[in-house]
Amino acid sequence: MTTVADIIERLEAEAAADADPETTPDVGIIMGSDSDLPTMEGAYDALRELGFAEQTEFADSPTARFTFESYVVSAHRTPELMYAYAETAAERGIDVIIAGAGGKSADLPNMTASIAYPIPVIGVPVQEKSVDSVIGMPTGAPIVAVDAGKSFNAGLSAAQVLSREHDVIEERLVTYHEELKGGVADVSAALHDLGIDGFRERDSE
Ligand code: RP5
């Protein structure tokens, strides 16, 4: 059975490996529990939509240039793992972290932001009641956050951060937005031209 100490040892070894930044995960997705996964899936979807691939082996990167990884890291049940993940993130080549947690005491995003500083952390409150906990940082200790459950936007925001350095990600973000615009234009014209009854009929086909 894997222990927390095993994962910490792995993270520390990867940090010491001095890996080529082009081969390391660009985005780290962490969450307080695997029960958060259904809510966090949007972050994976957004990154995949933009051409990111999942990296499951630090030493064996996918062919895609941009990648993400993910771990379950509980601020309360595995605080030492939270510290290790945040402290090694920069040396492991992570450029931006997406951190999700639920409950009223959703401390993973904000504590990770403090420890990993200045790496940007995008917090995802997994539940409505987690919002205050995620965004409530004191002055001088920043976190970026999305609304409750909006993990897809967290994935887009992570890509936005990276796009300032990588033109190809910027191009993918612009294309994604153009497609969104096209989708709205399409339904707008259909609603107008078909009328409400025709539009509903088209939708039910
Ligand atoms: C938080 O407690 C997690 O982020 C999760 O949202 C919540 C419940 O965790 P489980 O009891 O389902 O593992 O720390």
PDB file of C-alpha atoms and ligand atoms in Angstrom, residues 31-36 72-77 100-109 126-127 130, ligand 1:
ATOM      1  CA  MET A  31      -8.250  18.132  -4.441  1.00  0.00           C
ATOM      2  CA  GLY A  32      -9.065  17.356  -0.841  1.00  0.00           C
ATOM      3  CA  SER A  33     -10.749  14.048  -1.533  1.00  0.00           C
ATOM      4  CA  ASP A  34     -11.563  11.769  -4.429  1.00  0.00           C
ATOM      5  CA  SER A  35     -15.191  12.577  -3.574  1.00  0.00           C
ATOM      6  CA  ASP A  36     -14.383  16.004  -5.084  1.00  0.00           C
ATOM      7  CA  VAL A  72      -5.593  13.915  -3.852  1.00  0.00           C
ATOM      8  CA  VAL A  73      -4.084  16.080  -1.114  1.00  0.00           C
ATOM      9  CA  SER A  74      -6.044  16.680   2.067  1.00  0.00           C
ATOM     10  CA  ALA A  75      -5.148  19.795   4.049  1.00  0.00           C
ATOM     11  CA  HIS A  76      -6.501  18.288   7.253  1.00  0.00           C
ATOM     12  CA  ARG A  77      -5.819  14.593   6.877  1.00  0.00           C
ATOM     13  CA  GLY A 100     -10.327  22.190  -5.043  1.00  0.00           C
ATOM     14  CA  ALA A 101     -11.825  21.445  -1.659  1.00  0.00           C
ATOM     15  CA  GLY A 102     -15.251  21.145  -0.155  1.00  0.00           C
ATOM     16  CA  GLY A 103     -16.839  21.486   3.252  1.00  0.00           C
ATOM     17  CA  LYS A 104     -16.972  24.623   5.389  1.00  0.00           C
ATOM     18  CA  SER A 105     -13.280  24.462   6.152  1.00  0.00           C
ATOM     19  CA  ALA A 106     -11.924  24.179   2.618  1.00  0.00           C
ATOM     20  CA  ASP A 107      -8.323  25.033   3.451  1.00  0.00           C
ATOM     21  CA  LEU A 108      -6.399  23.229   0.712  1.00  0.00           C
ATOM     22  CA  PRO A 109      -6.552  26.001  -1.923  1.00  0.00           C
ATOM     23  CA  VAL A 126     -16.337  22.304  -4.340  1.00  0.00           C
ATOM     24  CA  GLN A 127     -19.540  23.346  -2.571  1.00  0.00           C
ATOM     25  CA  SER A 130     -16.792  26.415   0.735  1.00  0.00           C
TER      26      SER A 130
HETATM   27  C1  RP5 B   1     -12.842  18.118   2.119  1.00  0.00           C
HETATM   28  O1  RP5 B   1     -13.796  17.347   2.776  1.00  0.00           O
HETATM   29  C2  RP5 B   1     -12.745  17.511   0.760  1.00  0.00           C
HETATM   30  O2  RP5 B   1     -12.296  18.462  -0.153  1.00  0.00           O
HETATM   31  C3  RP5 B   1     -14.139  17.036   0.486  1.00  0.00           C
HETATM   32  O3  RP5 B   1     -14.854  17.988  -0.274  1.00  0.00           O
HETATM   33  C4  RP5 B   1     -14.755  16.931   1.854  1.00  0.00           C
HETATM   34  C5  RP5 B   1     -15.257  15.557   2.178  1.00  0.00           C
HETATM   35  O4  RP5 B   1     -14.244  14.607   1.986  1.00  0.00           O
HETATM   36  P1  RP5 B   1     -14.550  13.043   2.087  1.00  0.00           P
HETATM   37  O5  RP5 B   1     -15.016  12.808   3.480  1.00  0.00           O
HETATM   38  O6  RP5 B   1     -15.610  12.737   1.052  1.00  0.00           O
HETATM   39  O7  RP5 B   1     -13.254  12.350   1.780  1.00  0.00           O
HETATM   40  O8  RP5 B   1     -11.626  18.130   2.768  1.00  0.00           O
END
